[in-house]
Amino acid sequence: MAAVERRRDPLPAHSARAGEEAREQLAARGITVVEGELTGIVVTGDRLTGVRLAGGREVPRQALAVGTRLDARLDGLDGLGLETAEQEMNGFVIGTYLPADAMGKTAVPGVYVAGNVHNVVDQVVSASAAGVRAGAAINADLVAEEAAAAVAARRAAIAAAPPGHIPGEVTDEEFWDGRYRQSRRIWSGDPNAALVREVTDLPPGTALDLGSGEGGDAIWLARKGWRVTAADISGVALRRAARHAEEAGVGKQIDWQRHDLGESFPEGTYDLVTACYLHSSKDMPRERILRRAAAAVAPGGVLLVAGHAGWPAWQQHDHPDVHFPTPQEVFDSLEPAEGEWEVLRSEEFERTQNDPDGRPTTRRDNVLMIRRR
């Protein structure tokens, strides 16, 4: 299932870290997270068959679990002046309780409370509660150990994968999430040189950044006055990019959206659509994605596609199944109508890129920039 997430405001740092760990553990256990607002359930006959998300999408399910909320009941105690308060656990409200001191005395003279009314996680029978807590702790340790082993195996599979290849048991989303988790930052944070060279003189408007990664291009565009929609398959990268944008003071100018571009695509049309180094494996339908990118360009708008022209000097060229299209091949793959586009740039160029040991090397890339007439 493809996950789509829209987020403008980044999570607090501690919440983001906890969330990333949980997501990685779920992915390692083969559990897919589908983001979205739940608006209803789907029932066939008398059985639950799925849930419905905002927008109408239905996700098949055989079971549904919801968080329990426990509230102190004051039935028959009206008029005593008792007031409940919200009880939190790990930053979430789990119910309401009646405040009292260590002896159970409330603020109302003569009224005392005990057990769940005072603490929603308490058990009335202490011996039974101790056994429940011990059993839960043992189970939690076992689950954590299994999850850690699964995460380690998933990380090893991703790390051992040849460049440009994704292990068969790992989805594209899981692969890119795993790659971003390997380091606090995997890209420089600077905008792509082709973007800066070709877009600097364009008047700002609306922009769509496909494959936005950690946000270098989107943040640069926002600083130039553009209103940016930034899309990437990795939720890890998007949350990291959102934090970088907030630090740069342009968080409100960028709409971060998670898309597996082969399955879903940002809505609307834009004055500028960029796809810089949108390369992957696992049969990513790059040509179809670029045709959708071209369709998203408004009249008078610009499409910019930058890509690699070949492998870097330090990498073994042992992947004959990988083809790096030329700018002309990219243009032809768009299946343009006669006279629909004006070609502004179609060429190869050289740039400097450091190898894994930090030594500068020269790499050849290419760029196609066209304007819709």
Short mmCIF file of C-alpha atoms in Angstrom, two decimals:
data_model
loop_
_atom_site.label_atom_id
_atom_site.label_comp_id
_atom_site.label_asym_id
_atom_site.label_seq_id
_atom_site.Cartn_x
_atom_site.Cartn_y
_atom_site.Cartn_z
CA MET A 1 0.00 0.00 0.00
CA ALA A 2 1.25 3.49 -0.80
CA ALA A 3 1.48 5.91 2.08
CA VAL A 4 0.67 9.58 1.58
CA GLU A 5 1.50 12.08 4.31
CA ARG A 6 1.08 15.85 4.32
CA ARG A 7 2.85 17.82 7.02
CA ARG A 8 3.75 21.48 7.42
CA ASP A 9 4.89 21.61 11.05
CA PRO A 10 7.73 19.33 12.21
CA LEU A 11 7.37 17.15 15.27
CA PRO A 12 9.32 18.09 18.42
CA ALA A 13 12.80 16.54 18.32
CA HIS A 14 12.14 13.94 21.04
CA SER A 15 8.81 12.91 19.48
CA ALA A 16 10.39 12.67 16.03
CA ARG A 17 13.16 10.41 17.31
CA ALA A 18 10.69 8.11 19.07
CA GLY A 19 8.50 8.06 15.98
CA GLU A 20 11.38 7.13 13.65
CA GLU A 21 12.41 4.23 15.91
CA ALA A 22 8.86 2.89 16.03
CA ARG A 23 8.46 3.21 12.24
CA GLU A 24 11.71 1.33 11.62
CA GLN A 25 10.68 -1.44 14.01
CA LEU A 26 7.29 -1.80 12.32
CA ALA A 27 8.89 -1.89 8.86
CA ALA A 28 11.38 -4.52 10.01
CA ARG A 29 8.49 -6.71 11.18
CA GLY A 30 6.72 -6.34 7.84
CA ILE A 31 4.05 -3.94 9.14
CA THR A 32 3.02 -1.16 6.75
CA VAL A 33 1.99 2.21 8.16
CA VAL A 34 -0.77 3.98 6.23
CA GLU A 35 -1.04 7.64 7.20
CA GLY A 36 -4.35 9.49 7.12
CA GLU A 37 -7.46 10.54 8.98
CA LEU A 38 -9.84 7.66 9.75
CA THR A 39 -13.42 8.67 8.90
CA GLY A 40 -15.32 5.40 9.04
CA ILE A 41 -15.34 1.62 8.90
CA VAL A 42 -16.33 -0.68 6.03
CA VAL A 43 -18.70 -3.54 6.87
CA THR A 44 -19.68 -6.33 4.49
CA GLY A 45 -22.58 -8.37 5.78
CA ASP A 46 -21.97 -8.33 9.50
CA ARG A 47 -18.17 -8.39 9.37
CA LEU A 48 -15.54 -5.66 9.38
CA THR A 49 -13.72 -5.65 6.04
CA GLY A 50 -11.85 -2.35 6.09
CA VAL A 51 -11.53 1.26 7.18
CA ARG A 52 -12.20 4.45 5.23
CA LEU A 53 -9.81 7.40 5.17
CA ALA A 54 -10.48 11.05 4.45
CA GLY A 55 -10.78 11.42 0.69
CA GLY A 56 -12.64 8.13 0.33
CA ARG A 57 -9.75 5.65 0.17
CA GLU A 58 -10.59 2.26 1.70
CA VAL A 59 -7.92 0.09 3.34
CA PRO A 60 -8.85 -3.62 3.73
CA ARG A 61 -8.70 -4.75 7.39
CA GLN A 62 -9.95 -7.76 9.32
CA ALA A 63 -9.55 -6.18 12.77
CA LEU A 64 -9.49 -2.72 14.27
CA ALA A 65 -7.91 -1.71 17.58
CA VAL A 66 -8.46 1.69 19.13
CA GLY A 67 -6.83 3.37 22.10
CA THR A 68 -8.86 2.94 25.29
CA ARG A 69 -9.87 6.04 27.23
CA LEU A 70 -10.79 5.49 30.88
CA ASP A 71 -12.87 8.20 32.54
CA ALA A 72 -13.77 8.55 36.20
CA ARG A 73 -17.54 8.21 36.58
CA LEU A 74 -19.35 10.57 38.96
CA ASP A 75 -22.77 8.95 38.70
CA GLY A 76 -24.87 9.95 41.70
CA LEU A 77 -22.27 12.40 42.98
CA ASP A 78 -23.72 15.50 41.38
CA GLY A 79 -23.68 18.58 43.56
CA LEU A 80 -20.64 17.60 45.63
CA GLY A 81 -18.34 19.91 43.71
CA LEU A 82 -16.06 17.13 42.46
CA GLU A 83 -14.07 17.96 39.31
CA THR A 84 -12.04 15.55 37.20
CA ALA A 85 -8.70 16.22 35.55
CA GLU A 86 -7.08 14.72 32.46
CA GLN A 87 -4.46 12.02 32.99
CA GLU A 88 -1.59 11.74 30.49
CA MET A 89 0.88 9.00 29.65
CA ASN A 90 3.79 9.47 27.24
CA GLY A 91 2.29 12.78 26.11
CA PHE A 92 -1.19 11.39 25.36
CA VAL A 93 -4.41 11.84 27.32
CA ILE A 94 -5.55 8.37 28.44
CA GLY A 95 -8.55 9.38 30.53
CA THR A 96 -9.78 11.44 33.47
CA TYR A 97 -9.39 11.00 37.23
CA LEU A 98 -10.34 12.61 40.52
CA PRO A 99 -7.36 14.46 42.04
CA ALA A 100 -6.54 13.41 45.62
CA ASP A 101 -3.59 13.24 48.02
CA ALA A 102 -1.59 10.12 48.90
CA MET A 103 -4.32 8.99 51.31
CA GLY A 104 -7.08 9.40 48.72
CA LYS A 105 -8.52 12.59 50.19
CA THR A 106 -10.13 14.86 47.60
CA ALA A 107 -10.63 18.62 47.76
CA VAL A 108 -14.19 18.02 48.98
CA PRO A 109 -14.30 17.33 52.75
CA GLY A 110 -15.34 13.80 53.57
CA VAL A 111 -14.88 12.44 50.06
CA TYR A 112 -12.08 9.93 49.42
CA VAL A 113 -11.17 7.98 46.30
CA ALA A 114 -9.19 4.82 45.55
CA GLY A 115 -8.08 2.68 42.64
CA ASN A 116 -8.92 3.57 39.05
CA VAL A 117 -10.95 6.63 40.02
CA HIS A 118 -7.77 8.28 41.30
CA ASN A 119 -5.33 6.68 38.81
CA VAL A 120 -6.78 5.14 35.65
CA VAL A 121 -3.91 2.65 35.30
CA ASP A 122 -4.29 1.27 38.84
CA GLN A 123 -5.65 -2.21 39.52
CA VAL A 124 -7.98 -2.75 42.47
CA VAL A 125 -6.49 -6.10 43.49
CA SER A 126 -2.80 -5.46 44.17
CA ALA A 127 -1.59 -9.07 43.93
CA SER A 128 -3.29 -9.54 40.58
CA ALA A 129 -1.95 -6.18 39.42
CA ALA A 130 1.61 -7.18 40.27
CA GLY A 131 1.29 -10.32 38.18
CA VAL A 132 -0.17 -8.38 35.27
CA ARG A 133 2.63 -5.85 35.39
CA ALA A 134 5.34 -8.54 35.59
CA GLY A 135 3.83 -10.46 32.68
CA ALA A 136 3.54 -7.29 30.62
CA ALA A 137 7.18 -6.42 31.35
CA ILE A 138 8.39 -9.87 30.29
CA ASN A 139 6.35 -9.72 27.09
CA ALA A 140 7.63 -6.21 26.34
CA ASP A 141 11.24 -7.40 26.72
CA LEU A 142 10.64 -10.30 24.33
CA VAL A 143 8.94 -8.07 21.76
CA ALA A 144 11.75 -5.50 22.01
CA GLU A 145 14.39 -8.21 21.52
CA GLU A 146 12.62 -9.59 18.45
CA ALA A 147 12.14 -6.09 17.02
CA ALA A 148 15.82 -5.24 17.56
CA ALA A 149 16.88 -8.40 15.74
CA ALA A 150 14.53 -7.65 12.84
CA VAL A 151 15.78 -4.05 12.60
CA ALA A 152 19.41 -5.22 12.59
CA ALA A 153 18.70 -7.71 9.80
CA ARG A 154 16.86 -5.07 7.74
CA ARG A 155 19.69 -2.56 8.18
CA ALA A 156 22.25 -5.15 7.14
CA ALA A 157 20.28 -6.00 3.99
CA ILE A 158 20.04 -2.32 3.02
CA ALA A 159 23.72 -1.63 3.76
CA ALA A 160 24.85 -4.67 1.76
CA ALA A 161 22.78 -3.82 -1.31
CA PRO A 162 24.86 -2.86 -4.39
CA PRO A 163 24.64 0.84 -5.34
CA GLY A 164 21.42 1.57 -7.18
CA HIS A 165 19.81 -1.72 -6.16
CA ILE A 166 17.18 -2.39 -3.50
CA PRO A 167 16.91 -5.80 -1.80
CA GLY A 168 13.92 -7.80 -3.01
CA GLU A 169 12.37 -8.09 0.45
CA VAL A 170 12.54 -4.32 1.03
CA THR A 171 10.13 -1.82 -0.52
CA ASP A 172 11.40 1.43 -2.06
CA GLU A 173 9.91 3.36 0.86
CA GLU A 174 11.60 1.13 3.45
CA PHE A 175 14.91 1.31 1.57
CA TRP A 176 15.00 5.11 1.47
CA ASP A 177 13.81 5.42 5.05
CA GLY A 178 16.59 3.03 6.06
CA ARG A 179 19.20 4.90 4.06
CA TYR A 180 18.29 8.23 5.65
CA ARG A 181 18.36 6.65 9.11
CA GLN A 182 22.00 5.62 8.59
CA SER A 183 23.16 9.23 9.09
CA ARG A 184 21.88 12.49 10.55
CA ARG A 185 22.38 14.02 7.08
CA ILE A 186 23.28 12.20 3.87
CA TRP A 187 23.24 15.19 1.49
CA SER A 188 25.11 18.48 1.79
CA GLY A 189 22.00 20.59 2.34
CA ASP A 190 22.98 22.79 -0.61
CA PRO A 191 20.67 23.14 -3.63
CA ASN A 192 21.57 21.27 -6.80
CA ALA A 193 23.90 23.28 -9.04
CA ALA A 194 21.65 22.76 -12.09
CA LEU A 195 18.67 24.19 -10.21
CA VAL A 196 20.58 27.28 -9.08
CA ARG A 197 22.01 27.89 -12.54
CA GLU A 198 18.74 27.54 -14.43
CA VAL A 199 16.16 28.95 -11.99
CA THR A 200 17.89 31.91 -10.32
CA ASP A 201 16.56 34.41 -12.87
CA LEU A 202 13.00 33.05 -13.00
CA PRO A 203 10.29 35.13 -11.26
CA PRO A 204 9.07 33.26 -8.16
CA GLY A 205 5.68 31.55 -8.22
CA THR A 206 4.53 28.06 -7.32
CA ALA A 207 6.97 25.16 -7.52
CA LEU A 208 6.80 21.37 -7.26
CA ASP A 209 9.99 19.59 -6.14
CA LEU A 210 9.88 15.85 -6.93
CA GLY A 211 12.25 13.67 -4.92
CA SER A 212 12.88 16.46 -2.43
CA GLY A 213 15.07 14.43 -0.05
CA GLU A 214 16.31 16.44 2.92
CA GLY A 215 14.95 19.64 1.42
CA GLY A 216 17.99 21.43 -0.04
CA ASP A 217 16.25 22.46 -3.27
CA ALA A 218 12.86 23.24 -1.67
CA ILE A 219 14.41 25.43 1.02
CA TRP A 220 16.50 27.32 -1.55
CA LEU A 221 13.40 27.94 -3.67
CA ALA A 222 11.41 29.13 -0.64
CA ARG A 223 14.17 31.55 0.26
CA LYS A 224 13.87 32.94 -3.28
CA GLY A 225 10.16 33.60 -2.71
CA TRP A 226 8.64 30.47 -4.24
CA ARG A 227 5.67 28.64 -2.67
CA VAL A 228 6.86 25.05 -2.78
CA THR A 229 5.21 21.64 -2.71
CA ALA A 230 7.94 19.09 -1.91
CA ALA A 231 7.33 15.37 -2.45
CA ASP A 232 9.42 12.36 -1.50
CA ILE A 233 8.89 8.66 -0.82
CA SER A 234 10.74 8.78 2.51
CA GLY A 235 8.87 10.03 5.56
CA VAL A 236 12.22 10.15 7.40
CA ALA A 237 13.60 12.58 4.82
CA LEU A 238 10.45 14.71 4.82
CA ARG A 239 10.37 15.12 8.59
CA ARG A 240 14.07 15.96 8.58
CA ALA A 241 13.57 18.46 5.75
CA ALA A 242 10.67 20.09 7.60
CA ARG A 243 12.92 20.71 10.59
CA HIS A 244 15.61 22.20 8.33
CA ALA A 245 13.00 24.49 6.75
CA GLU A 246 11.82 25.70 10.17
CA GLU A 247 15.43 26.43 11.13
CA ALA A 248 15.83 28.38 7.87
CA GLY A 249 12.68 30.39 8.60
CA VAL A 250 10.75 29.18 5.53
CA GLY A 251 8.69 26.35 7.01
CA LYS A 252 5.36 28.00 6.21
CA GLN A 253 6.25 28.35 2.52
CA ILE A 254 6.69 24.60 1.94
CA ASP A 255 4.04 21.87 1.87
CA TRP A 256 5.79 18.53 2.52
CA GLN A 257 4.00 15.54 0.99
CA ARG A 258 4.92 11.88 1.07
CA HIS A 259 4.28 10.14 -2.24
CA ASP A 260 5.39 6.97 -3.93
CA LEU A 261 5.33 8.81 -7.24
CA GLY A 262 4.61 5.64 -9.14
CA GLU A 263 1.39 5.28 -7.13
CA SER A 264 0.31 8.83 -6.20
CA PHE A 265 1.19 12.34 -7.28
CA PRO A 266 0.73 15.87 -5.87
CA GLU A 267 -2.36 17.63 -7.13
CA GLY A 268 -2.47 20.94 -9.00
CA THR A 269 -0.40 22.80 -11.59
CA TYR A 270 2.77 24.78 -10.98
CA ASP A 271 4.92 27.51 -12.52
CA LEU A 272 7.99 25.33 -11.98
CA VAL A 273 8.31 21.55 -11.69
CA THR A 274 11.72 20.10 -10.87
CA ALA A 275 12.94 16.50 -10.85
CA CYS A 276 16.61 16.53 -9.90
CA TYR A 277 18.33 13.14 -9.85
CA LEU A 278 15.09 11.20 -9.62
CA HIS A 279 16.79 7.82 -9.92
CA SER A 280 15.89 4.59 -8.18
CA SER A 281 15.55 0.89 -8.85
CA LYS A 282 12.81 -1.69 -8.39
CA ASP A 283 11.35 -0.76 -11.80
CA MET A 284 10.44 2.79 -10.80
CA PRO A 285 8.31 4.10 -13.70
CA ARG A 286 10.51 7.18 -14.23
CA GLU A 287 9.20 7.99 -17.70
CA ARG A 288 5.58 7.84 -16.53
CA ILE A 289 6.43 9.99 -13.51
CA LEU A 290 8.10 12.59 -15.73
CA ARG A 291 5.07 12.66 -18.03
CA ARG A 292 2.92 13.43 -14.98
CA ALA A 293 5.46 16.07 -14.01
CA ALA A 294 5.12 17.67 -17.44
CA ALA A 295 1.32 17.57 -17.15
CA ALA A 296 1.61 19.47 -13.85
CA VAL A 297 3.34 22.45 -15.52
CA ALA A 298 1.04 25.47 -15.93
CA PRO A 299 0.92 27.37 -19.25
CA GLY A 300 4.08 29.46 -19.46
CA GLY A 301 5.66 27.33 -16.73
CA VAL A 302 8.94 25.41 -16.76
CA LEU A 303 9.93 21.76 -16.31
CA LEU A 304 13.51 21.11 -15.15
CA VAL A 305 14.89 17.55 -15.20
CA ALA A 306 18.47 16.92 -14.06
CA GLY A 307 20.01 13.46 -14.01
CA HIS A 308 23.21 11.49 -14.04
CA ALA A 309 24.87 10.74 -17.37
CA GLY A 310 26.73 7.70 -15.97
CA TRP A 311 28.28 6.09 -12.93
CA PRO A 312 30.73 8.08 -10.75
CA ALA A 313 34.43 7.38 -11.25
CA TRP A 314 34.78 5.46 -7.97
CA GLN A 315 31.86 3.09 -8.57
CA GLN A 316 32.07 -0.20 -10.43
CA HIS A 317 30.21 -0.14 -13.74
CA ASP A 318 28.78 -3.66 -13.34
CA HIS A 319 25.10 -2.91 -13.74
CA PRO A 320 24.33 -3.29 -17.47
CA ASP A 321 20.58 -3.17 -16.73
CA VAL A 322 20.82 0.47 -15.61
CA HIS A 323 20.39 3.06 -18.37
CA PHE A 324 21.10 6.77 -17.93
CA PRO A 325 18.93 8.59 -20.50
CA THR A 326 20.23 11.55 -22.48
CA PRO A 327 18.36 14.89 -22.40
CA GLN A 328 16.90 14.13 -25.83
CA GLU A 329 15.70 10.72 -24.66
CA VAL A 330 14.07 12.37 -21.66
CA PHE A 331 12.33 14.89 -23.92
CA ASP A 332 11.12 12.19 -26.30
CA SER A 333 9.79 10.11 -23.38
CA LEU A 334 7.49 12.99 -22.46
CA GLU A 335 5.62 12.35 -25.70
CA PRO A 336 5.23 16.09 -26.36
CA ALA A 337 2.64 17.42 -28.75
CA GLU A 338 3.91 19.35 -31.75
CA GLY A 339 4.82 22.90 -30.74
CA GLU A 340 3.71 22.39 -27.12
CA TRP A 341 7.13 23.01 -25.54
CA GLU A 342 10.05 25.38 -26.03
CA VAL A 343 13.43 23.80 -25.25
CA LEU A 344 15.47 26.19 -23.10
CA ARG A 345 18.34 23.84 -22.24
CA SER A 346 19.29 20.32 -23.33
CA GLU A 347 22.89 19.38 -22.62
CA GLU A 348 25.42 17.45 -20.58
CA PHE A 349 27.64 19.23 -18.07
CA GLU A 350 30.43 18.44 -15.64
CA ARG A 351 30.38 19.05 -11.93
CA THR A 352 32.63 18.30 -8.98
CA GLN A 353 31.57 15.61 -6.51
CA ASN A 354 33.57 14.18 -3.62
CA ASP A 355 34.16 10.44 -3.53
CA PRO A 356 33.48 8.38 -0.36
CA ASP A 357 36.94 9.34 0.95
CA GLY A 358 36.26 13.07 0.51
CA ARG A 359 38.45 13.52 -2.57
CA PRO A 360 36.98 15.75 -5.31
CA THR A 361 36.21 14.04 -8.61
CA THR A 362 34.53 15.13 -11.85
CA ARG A 363 31.16 13.71 -12.77
CA ARG A 364 29.04 14.14 -15.88
CA ASP A 365 25.34 14.91 -15.54
CA ASN A 366 22.70 16.22 -17.90
CA VAL A 367 19.84 18.71 -17.78
CA LEU A 368 16.64 19.29 -19.75
CA MET A 369 14.75 22.54 -19.24
CA ILE A 370 11.60 23.23 -21.25
CA ARG A 371 8.81 25.81 -21.13
CA ARG A 372 5.17 25.10 -21.89
CA ARG A 373 4.07 27.50 -24.64
#
